[in-house]
Amino acid sequence: MKEIILAKCGELVLKGLNRISFEKTLIKNIKLALSPLGEFKVSVVQSTIYIDKDGGIDDIEEAYERVKRVFGIAALSRAAVCEKDMDAIRETALAYAREKLESARSFKVMSKRSDKRFAYNSPQICSDIGAYLLKNISGLYVDVHNPDVVVTVEVRDFAAYIHCGSDSGAGGMPYGSSGKACLLLSGGIDSPVAGYMMAKRGLKLSAVHFLSPPYTGELAKQKVLSLAEKLSDYCPGMELYLVHFTKIQEQIKNNCREELFTVIMRRFMIRLADIAADLSGAGALVTGESLGQVASQTLGALSITDELSRHIVLRPLIGMDKEEIISISRKIDTFETSVLPYEDCCTVFTPRHPKTRPVLSEIINEENKLDIDTLVKNASDMITVIKI
Ligand code: ATP
Ligand code: MG
C-alpha cells in the first residue's frame, strides 16, 4: 500500500497575490528538511501539500517527524493512496485502518470530495465505507459525535486518500519568508526560545555569541554550539558568529563604575551584534530579554541599549513569564542543554548591585573612559563564523 504525507498550509493561505511565493518557500523548506532521506516530490494544490517520493517513502516515520517541524504547516497526516474507484477505496480503507479499528470501540467515516465528477457524493462515500468497515471488523459501532477513530476519505484530482487522524503542524510562516535577523544566542534558557519564536514567524536566523576565554571555558562554547544545532532543526543553514569579548569586559571592569558594568557591556554586545548582522545580511537583532527579569531588562536599561542599535531589536519574550518560556524550551528540546552549569560571559563580571535605572548621560560619561572604536574594531576583526 502506498503511503504519502498530506499537510495543510497554515496562515499563508490568508496571503493574497504573493501567496505563490510563500508556497514556493514552503516547498523548498520541506524538501530541505527531508533531504537527508532522499529527494522528495512536494506540491501544493488548493492549500493542501502533497509529499511523496518516487518508489515510495521508505522511512515515513522519520519523514513525518521532520515535516512536523517545518514552519508554515497547520496540520499533517499520513495517508494511504489508491485509485478513485469505490472497490479500491473500500479495500484500502479496511487495510489501512484495520489495526487502529481493531483496538477501538467506535469510529466514524468522514469524506471530502474535491473531484465533483466522482460518482459518489460525500454522504454516500461515508455510508458505503462505514458499512464496509462494520461488516469486516467485529465489535465496532458508529459514533458520529465522539468516535475513538475517524477514518477520512478524500477524493481529489488524481487519487483518493485515506487517513486516520492528523497532527498539529509547527504553525507560523515559512522559514525565510519574512527576511533575516541575527539572534544574540547565549547559553541560557531564553535566547534559543526567542530565536525559535522569530523563526516561526518566517525570519531566517543567523546567531552571534559572545565568549570570554579564559573566564568562560570550552564546555560553555560547546553548549552554545549544541543549542545552535538544536535550533537548526527549525532554522536550517544557520551561521554562528563567535565574538571574543574578554578584552572589552576587562576594560569595562578596570575603568567603569561597577554598578553600570552590565548596561555598558550590553551596549558593546549591541555594537558587535550590529556588525555580525551586517556580515550575515540580517536586517534585525533578536534577544531573549523579558521585561523585569533581571536588572538589565528594566524599561530604562532596555531603552539605553536600544537607542544604540542600528537595527530594530526584536524581543519576542518581552511579555512572557519564565514558566511560559521554559515550557517552550522543553517543547523545542533546548531546556536540558540550557541548564547545564557552565559560565556565561555575562555571569563572569556581574556587579553586586547593578543599577536598575541607569541614566544615559551617566553611561556615556563612563563609556568615554574607553576607546570604544578600537575595542569594537579589534573584537570584530577576530569574529569567527561556524556553519551549523
Ligand atoms: P538567556 O537565558 O537567553 O541567557 P538571560 O535571562 O540570562 O537570558 P541576560 O544574560 O541578561 O538574560 O541576557 C539577555 C539577552 O542578551 C539574552 O537573552 C541573549 O539574547 C543576549 N545575551 C546574553 N549573553 C549573551 C552571550 N554571551 N552571547 C550572545 N548573546 C547574549
Ligand atoms: Mg544569559
Short mmCIF file of C-alpha atoms and ligand atoms in Angstrom, two decimals:
data_model
loop_
_atom_site.label_atom_id
_atom_site.label_comp_id
_atom_site.label_asym_id
_atom_site.label_seq_id
_atom_site.Cartn_x
_atom_site.Cartn_y
_atom_site.Cartn_z
CA MET A 1 0.00 0.00 0.00
CA LYS A 2 1.39 3.37 -1.00
CA GLU A 3 1.58 5.93 1.78
CA ILE A 4 2.30 9.65 1.50
CA ILE A 5 2.19 12.71 3.76
CA LEU A 6 -0.61 15.22 3.33
CA ALA A 7 -0.28 18.61 5.02
CA LYS A 8 -2.36 21.77 5.28
CA CYS A 9 -0.86 25.20 4.71
CA GLY A 10 -1.11 27.46 7.76
CA GLU A 11 -1.51 31.21 7.88
CA LEU A 12 -0.05 31.74 4.43
CA VAL A 13 -3.42 30.80 2.94
CA LEU A 14 -4.53 34.28 4.02
CA LYS A 15 -1.99 35.88 1.69
CA GLY A 16 -3.25 37.43 -1.49
CA LEU A 17 -1.28 37.75 -4.69
CA ASN A 18 2.08 36.82 -3.20
CA ARG A 19 0.80 33.53 -1.78
CA ILE A 20 2.63 31.69 -4.57
CA SER A 21 5.98 32.96 -3.36
CA PHE A 22 5.18 31.85 0.23
CA GLU A 23 4.21 28.43 -1.12
CA LYS A 24 7.45 28.17 -3.07
CA THR A 25 9.44 28.92 0.08
CA LEU A 26 7.44 26.33 1.99
CA ILE A 27 8.03 23.68 -0.69
CA LYS A 28 11.76 24.43 -0.68
CA ASN A 29 11.87 24.17 3.13
CA ILE A 30 10.03 20.84 3.18
CA LYS A 31 12.40 19.41 0.58
CA LEU A 32 15.37 20.67 2.57
CA ALA A 33 14.07 19.20 5.83
CA LEU A 34 13.63 15.84 4.07
CA SER A 35 16.88 15.95 2.09
CA PRO A 36 18.77 13.57 4.44
CA LEU A 37 16.14 10.94 3.50
CA GLY A 38 16.47 11.45 -0.25
CA GLU A 39 14.79 13.53 -2.92
CA PHE A 40 11.08 14.14 -2.31
CA LYS A 41 8.32 15.42 -4.59
CA VAL A 42 6.38 18.21 -2.93
CA SER A 43 3.46 20.09 -4.46
CA VAL A 44 0.71 22.40 -3.22
CA VAL A 45 -2.81 22.30 -4.63
CA GLN A 46 -5.52 24.44 -3.03
CA SER A 47 -3.66 24.76 0.28
CA THR A 48 -3.02 21.03 0.55
CA ILE A 49 0.60 19.92 0.39
CA TYR A 50 1.39 16.53 -1.14
CA ILE A 51 4.65 14.98 -0.02
CA ASP A 52 5.72 11.91 -1.93
CA LYS A 53 8.80 10.14 -3.22
CA ASP A 54 9.45 8.07 -6.33
CA GLY A 55 9.42 4.43 -5.28
CA GLY A 56 7.59 5.27 -2.03
CA ILE A 57 8.63 6.89 1.25
CA ASP A 58 10.69 4.18 2.92
CA ASP A 59 11.24 5.93 6.26
CA ILE A 60 7.84 7.55 6.68
CA GLU A 61 8.03 7.93 10.47
CA GLU A 62 11.23 9.94 10.28
CA ALA A 63 9.92 11.93 7.30
CA TYR A 64 6.73 12.73 9.21
CA GLU A 65 8.66 13.98 12.27
CA ARG A 66 10.77 16.19 10.04
CA VAL A 67 7.75 17.72 8.29
CA LYS A 68 6.20 18.38 11.72
CA ARG A 69 8.99 20.84 12.44
CA VAL A 70 8.59 22.86 9.24
CA PHE A 71 7.01 26.27 9.83
CA GLY A 72 4.01 27.26 7.71
CA ILE A 73 2.10 23.99 8.16
CA ALA A 74 -1.12 23.95 10.20
CA ALA A 75 -1.76 20.19 10.29
CA LEU A 76 -0.47 16.99 8.72
CA SER A 77 -1.34 13.34 8.38
CA ARG A 78 -0.02 10.16 6.87
CA ALA A 79 -2.36 8.91 4.18
CA ALA A 80 -2.80 5.79 2.05
CA VAL A 81 -3.23 6.45 -1.66
CA CYS A 82 -5.44 4.46 -4.03
CA GLU A 83 -7.31 4.74 -7.30
CA LYS A 84 -10.52 6.72 -7.46
CA ASP A 85 -12.66 3.64 -7.53
CA MET A 86 -15.05 2.55 -4.78
CA ASP A 87 -13.73 -1.03 -4.64
CA ALA A 88 -10.18 0.23 -4.28
CA ILE A 89 -11.23 2.76 -1.64
CA ARG A 90 -13.08 0.09 0.37
CA GLU A 91 -10.12 -2.31 0.35
CA THR A 92 -7.56 0.38 1.09
CA ALA A 93 -9.62 1.87 3.92
CA LEU A 94 -10.01 -1.56 5.51
CA ALA A 95 -6.34 -2.47 5.18
CA TYR A 96 -5.10 0.94 6.30
CA ALA A 97 -7.43 1.48 9.25
CA ARG A 98 -7.68 -2.14 10.40
CA GLU A 99 -5.09 -2.04 13.15
CA LYS A 100 -6.50 1.14 14.69
CA LEU A 101 -10.10 -0.01 14.37
CA GLU A 102 -9.38 -3.39 15.94
CA SER A 103 -8.19 -1.72 19.10
CA ALA A 104 -11.04 0.83 19.10
CA ARG A 105 -14.70 0.56 20.03
CA SER A 106 -16.29 3.33 17.99
CA PHE A 107 -15.49 5.09 14.75
CA LYS A 108 -16.90 7.29 12.05
CA VAL A 109 -16.03 7.94 8.42
CA MET A 110 -15.63 11.45 7.08
CA SER A 111 -15.35 12.30 3.45
CA LYS A 112 -14.22 15.18 1.28
CA ARG A 113 -14.82 15.09 -2.42
CA SER A 114 -12.98 17.86 -4.20
CA ASP A 115 -13.32 15.99 -7.52
CA LYS A 116 -17.01 16.66 -8.13
CA ARG A 117 -17.02 14.32 -11.13
CA PHE A 118 -16.62 11.33 -8.83
CA ALA A 119 -19.89 9.37 -8.96
CA TYR A 120 -20.44 9.13 -5.19
CA ASN A 121 -21.01 12.24 -3.14
CA SER A 122 -19.57 12.68 0.36
CA PRO A 123 -22.51 11.26 2.37
CA GLN A 124 -22.64 8.26 0.05
CA ILE A 125 -18.91 7.63 0.46
CA CYS A 126 -19.28 7.85 4.25
CA SER A 127 -22.13 5.38 4.48
CA ASP A 128 -20.63 2.95 1.96
CA ILE A 129 -17.18 2.83 3.58
CA GLY A 130 -18.67 2.86 7.09
CA ALA A 131 -20.84 -0.14 6.29
CA TYR A 132 -17.90 -1.98 4.72
CA LEU A 133 -15.70 -1.44 7.77
CA LEU A 134 -18.50 -2.51 10.13
CA LYS A 135 -19.05 -5.69 8.16
CA ASN A 136 -15.36 -6.62 8.18
CA ILE A 137 -14.29 -5.74 11.71
CA SER A 138 -16.26 -7.16 14.62
CA GLY A 139 -17.18 -5.37 17.84
CA LEU A 140 -17.25 -1.87 16.32
CA TYR A 141 -20.06 0.68 16.36
CA VAL A 142 -20.51 4.06 14.71
CA ASP A 143 -20.41 7.15 16.92
CA VAL A 144 -20.61 10.37 14.93
CA HIS A 145 -20.19 12.62 17.98
CA ASN A 146 -17.31 11.16 19.94
CA PRO A 147 -15.64 8.33 17.98
CA ASP A 148 -12.38 6.67 19.05
CA VAL A 149 -11.17 6.68 15.43
CA VAL A 150 -12.07 8.92 12.50
CA VAL A 151 -11.37 7.46 9.08
CA THR A 152 -11.20 10.22 6.47
CA VAL A 153 -11.61 9.57 2.76
CA GLU A 154 -10.57 12.38 0.43
CA VAL A 155 -11.32 12.08 -3.27
CA ARG A 156 -9.08 14.54 -5.05
CA ASP A 157 -7.92 15.28 -8.59
CA PHE A 158 -5.55 12.39 -9.21
CA ALA A 159 -6.28 9.85 -6.49
CA ALA A 160 -8.18 9.00 -3.34
CA TYR A 161 -6.52 9.34 0.07
CA ILE A 162 -7.40 7.62 3.31
CA HIS A 163 -6.13 8.71 6.69
CA CYS A 164 -6.93 8.10 10.35
CA GLY A 165 -6.36 11.36 12.17
CA SER A 166 -3.99 14.27 11.86
CA ASP A 167 -1.42 16.09 14.00
CA SER A 168 -0.82 19.79 14.52
CA GLY A 169 1.96 21.24 12.39
CA ALA A 170 4.59 23.73 13.56
CA GLY A 171 2.35 26.67 12.56
CA GLY A 172 3.76 30.10 11.74
CA MET A 173 5.11 31.34 8.42
CA PRO A 174 7.59 29.57 6.11
CA TYR A 175 11.14 29.98 7.37
CA GLY A 176 12.88 32.73 5.41
CA SER A 177 9.68 34.33 4.10
CA SER A 178 9.94 37.36 6.41
CA GLY A 179 13.60 38.36 5.96
CA LYS A 180 16.63 37.69 8.12
CA ALA A 181 17.67 38.54 11.69
CA CYS A 182 20.69 37.94 13.89
CA LEU A 183 19.93 36.23 17.22
CA LEU A 184 22.03 37.05 20.28
CA LEU A 185 22.40 33.47 21.45
CA SER A 186 23.66 32.95 24.99
CA GLY A 187 23.87 29.60 26.71
CA GLY A 188 20.73 30.36 28.73
CA ILE A 189 17.11 29.27 28.52
CA ASP A 190 15.65 32.39 26.95
CA SER A 191 17.54 33.20 23.79
CA PRO A 192 17.02 29.84 22.00
CA VAL A 193 13.29 30.25 22.67
CA ALA A 194 13.39 33.81 21.31
CA GLY A 195 15.11 32.52 18.16
CA TYR A 196 12.53 29.77 17.73
CA MET A 197 9.67 32.26 18.05
CA MET A 198 11.01 34.64 15.44
CA ALA A 199 11.93 31.77 13.10
CA LYS A 200 8.33 30.64 13.45
CA ARG A 201 7.22 33.99 12.11
CA GLY A 202 9.30 33.39 8.99
CA LEU A 203 12.57 35.11 9.89
CA LYS A 204 15.71 33.36 8.73
CA LEU A 205 18.29 33.43 11.53
CA SER A 206 21.98 33.86 11.98
CA ALA A 207 23.34 33.92 15.52
CA VAL A 208 26.05 35.73 17.45
CA HIS A 209 27.61 34.50 20.68
CA PHE A 210 29.99 36.35 22.99
CA LEU A 211 32.60 34.33 24.81
CA SER A 212 35.24 35.39 27.30
CA PRO A 213 38.08 32.91 27.47
CA PRO A 214 39.67 32.02 29.83
CA TYR A 215 36.78 33.10 32.10
CA THR A 216 34.38 31.03 30.02
CA GLY A 217 35.63 27.58 29.04
CA GLU A 218 35.43 25.17 26.14
CA LEU A 219 32.36 23.47 27.63
CA ALA A 220 30.43 26.77 27.59
CA LYS A 221 31.26 27.12 23.90
CA GLN A 222 30.22 23.53 23.19
CA LYS A 223 26.95 24.19 24.98
CA VAL A 224 26.15 27.10 22.68
CA LEU A 225 27.10 25.02 19.65
CA SER A 226 24.70 22.28 20.71
CA LEU A 227 21.93 24.84 21.32
CA ALA A 228 22.54 26.22 17.83
CA GLU A 229 22.39 22.70 16.47
CA LYS A 230 19.07 22.01 18.19
CA LEU A 231 17.69 25.29 16.85
CA SER A 232 18.84 24.37 13.37
CA ASP A 233 16.14 21.67 13.30
CA TYR A 234 13.84 24.66 12.82
CA CYS A 235 16.35 27.09 11.30
CA PRO A 236 18.35 25.22 8.66
CA GLY A 237 21.61 26.68 7.41
CA MET A 238 22.25 28.96 10.38
CA GLU A 239 25.67 30.63 10.73
CA LEU A 240 27.01 31.27 14.23
CA TYR A 241 29.32 34.27 14.72
CA LEU A 242 31.66 33.91 17.69
CA VAL A 243 32.93 37.13 19.25
CA HIS A 244 35.79 37.22 21.75
CA PHE A 245 34.64 39.58 24.45
CA THR A 246 37.31 39.21 27.15
CA LYS A 247 39.28 42.35 26.39
CA ILE A 248 36.17 44.52 26.34
CA GLN A 249 34.89 43.13 29.62
CA GLU A 250 38.27 43.60 31.31
CA GLN A 251 38.46 47.19 30.11
CA ILE A 252 34.96 47.94 31.43
CA LYS A 253 35.75 46.30 34.75
CA ASN A 254 39.01 48.20 35.15
CA ASN A 255 37.72 51.60 34.10
CA CYS A 256 33.98 52.00 34.68
CA ARG A 257 31.77 52.19 37.75
CA GLU A 258 30.82 48.72 38.90
CA GLU A 259 27.05 49.27 39.14
CA LEU A 260 26.96 50.31 35.45
CA PHE A 261 29.04 47.38 34.21
CA THR A 262 26.13 45.32 32.87
CA VAL A 263 24.50 48.07 30.83
CA ILE A 264 27.82 49.18 29.36
CA MET A 265 28.67 45.58 28.49
CA ARG A 266 25.29 45.10 26.85
CA ARG A 267 25.85 48.21 24.75
CA PHE A 268 29.10 46.67 23.47
CA MET A 269 27.19 43.49 22.68
CA ILE A 270 24.74 45.51 20.61
CA ARG A 271 27.54 47.32 18.72
CA LEU A 272 29.11 43.98 17.82
CA ALA A 273 25.80 42.25 17.12
CA ASP A 274 25.09 45.06 14.64
CA ILE A 275 28.33 44.14 12.88
CA ALA A 276 27.50 40.41 12.93
CA ALA A 277 24.07 41.29 11.49
CA ASP A 278 25.75 43.22 8.66
CA LEU A 279 28.10 40.32 7.97
CA SER A 280 25.19 37.89 7.68
CA GLY A 281 22.88 40.21 5.75
CA ALA A 282 20.39 40.46 8.62
CA GLY A 283 18.03 43.39 8.99
CA ALA A 284 17.18 42.98 12.69
CA LEU A 285 18.51 41.71 16.02
CA VAL A 286 16.69 39.23 18.26
CA THR A 287 17.28 38.90 22.01
CA GLY A 288 15.78 36.75 24.76
CA GLU A 289 15.02 39.68 27.04
CA SER A 290 11.85 39.69 29.13
CA LEU A 291 10.69 42.80 30.93
CA GLY A 292 11.84 42.98 34.53
CA GLN A 293 13.54 39.57 34.52
CA VAL A 294 16.90 40.97 35.67
CA ALA A 295 18.41 44.43 36.29
CA SER A 296 19.48 44.83 32.65
CA GLN A 297 15.93 44.19 31.47
CA THR A 298 14.13 47.10 33.11
CA LEU A 299 12.50 49.61 30.81
CA GLY A 300 15.27 52.12 31.50
CA ALA A 301 18.10 49.67 30.82
CA LEU A 302 16.42 48.35 27.66
CA SER A 303 15.96 51.86 26.26
CA ILE A 304 19.61 52.63 26.81
CA THR A 305 20.75 49.60 24.84
CA ASP A 306 18.02 50.06 22.26
CA GLU A 307 18.90 53.63 21.33
CA LEU A 308 22.33 52.47 20.24
CA SER A 309 21.35 49.75 17.80
CA ARG A 310 21.44 50.39 14.07
CA HIS A 311 18.90 47.59 13.61
CA ILE A 312 15.45 47.07 15.01
CA VAL A 313 15.73 44.87 18.14
CA LEU A 314 13.04 42.18 18.35
CA ARG A 315 12.27 40.79 21.80
CA PRO A 316 9.60 38.13 21.38
CA LEU A 317 9.75 37.13 25.08
CA ILE A 318 9.25 40.63 26.43
CA GLY A 319 5.83 39.92 27.92
CA MET A 320 6.35 36.30 28.91
CA ASP A 321 6.84 34.72 32.32
CA LYS A 322 9.77 32.40 32.93
CA GLU A 323 7.43 29.42 33.25
CA GLU A 324 5.97 30.10 29.80
CA ILE A 325 9.45 30.42 28.33
CA ILE A 326 10.55 27.17 29.98
CA SER A 327 7.60 25.27 28.60
CA ILE A 328 8.54 26.31 25.04
CA SER A 329 12.19 25.45 25.68
CA ARG A 330 11.10 21.95 26.72
CA LYS A 331 8.95 21.64 23.63
CA ILE A 332 11.83 22.54 21.31
CA ASP A 333 14.21 20.39 23.35
CA THR A 334 16.70 23.10 24.31
CA PHE A 335 15.92 23.15 28.06
CA GLU A 336 18.18 20.29 29.17
CA THR A 337 21.14 21.83 27.36
CA SER A 338 20.39 25.36 28.55
CA VAL A 339 20.51 24.37 32.21
CA LEU A 340 23.97 22.79 32.01
CA PRO A 341 26.02 24.73 34.58
CA TYR A 342 28.74 26.44 32.52
CA GLU A 343 29.72 30.07 33.00
CA ASP A 344 28.36 32.60 30.52
CA CYS A 345 30.31 35.77 29.78
CA CYS A 346 27.51 37.78 31.43
CA THR A 347 27.88 35.99 34.75
CA VAL A 348 31.66 36.35 34.89
CA PHE A 349 31.70 40.00 35.94
CA THR A 350 28.24 40.52 37.42
CA PRO A 351 28.17 43.64 39.62
CA ARG A 352 26.96 43.21 43.22
CA HIS A 353 24.36 45.99 42.88
CA PRO A 354 23.55 46.69 39.23
CA LYS A 355 21.76 49.98 38.66
CA THR A 356 18.19 49.32 37.56
CA ARG A 357 17.54 52.93 36.47
CA PRO A 358 20.65 53.93 34.59
CA VAL A 359 20.80 57.41 33.09
CA LEU A 360 22.07 57.65 29.53
CA SER A 361 24.37 60.64 30.15
CA GLU A 362 25.96 58.81 33.06
CA ILE A 363 26.57 55.73 30.88
CA ILE A 364 28.08 57.81 28.11
CA ASN A 365 30.43 59.50 30.61
CA GLU A 366 31.66 56.13 31.74
CA GLU A 367 31.99 54.80 28.20
CA ASN A 368 34.09 57.82 27.27
CA LYS A 369 36.79 56.48 29.55
CA LEU A 370 37.24 53.68 26.99
CA ASP A 371 38.50 53.67 23.43
CA ILE A 372 35.21 52.32 22.10
CA ASP A 373 36.09 52.30 18.40
CA THR A 374 39.35 50.42 18.83
CA LEU A 375 37.81 47.89 21.21
CA VAL A 376 34.93 47.22 18.80
CA LYS A 377 37.22 47.07 15.79
CA ASN A 378 39.63 44.63 17.43
CA ALA A 379 36.80 42.37 18.54
CA SER A 380 35.11 42.47 15.15
CA ASP A 381 38.39 41.70 13.36
CA MET A 382 38.54 38.46 15.32
CA ILE A 383 34.98 37.27 14.69
CA THR A 384 34.88 33.65 13.55
CA VAL A 385 31.97 32.01 11.76
CA ILE A 386 30.72 28.47 12.16
CA LYS A 387 28.22 26.98 9.76
CA ILE A 388 25.78 24.94 11.85
P1 ATP B 1 19.31 33.84 28.43
O1 ATP B 1 18.55 32.83 29.22
O2 ATP B 1 18.91 33.88 26.99
O3 ATP B 1 20.80 33.70 28.66
P2 ATP B 1 19.15 35.78 30.48
O4 ATP B 1 17.89 35.77 31.21
O5 ATP B 1 20.31 35.07 31.09
O6 ATP B 1 18.89 35.24 29.01
P3 ATP B 1 20.79 38.10 30.07
O7 ATP B 1 22.01 37.33 30.46
O8 ATP B 1 20.54 39.43 30.65
O9 ATP B 1 19.45 37.30 30.26
O10 ATP B 1 20.79 38.27 28.54
C1 ATP B 1 19.72 38.85 27.86
C2 ATP B 1 19.85 38.53 26.38
O11 ATP B 1 21.12 39.00 25.89
C3 ATP B 1 19.89 37.04 26.11
O12 ATP B 1 18.59 36.51 26.01
C4 ATP B 1 20.63 36.99 24.81
O13 ATP B 1 19.78 37.34 23.73
C5 ATP B 1 21.67 38.09 24.99
N1 ATP B 1 22.91 37.54 25.53
C6 ATP B 1 23.31 37.43 26.82
N2 ATP B 1 24.51 36.85 26.92
C7 ATP B 1 24.92 36.58 25.67
C8 ATP B 1 26.08 35.96 25.08
N3 ATP B 1 27.08 35.50 25.83
N4 ATP B 1 26.13 35.86 23.75
C9 ATP B 1 25.12 36.30 22.97
N5 ATP B 1 24.02 36.88 23.45
C10 ATP B 1 23.90 37.02 24.78
MG MG B 2 22.13 34.55 29.95
#
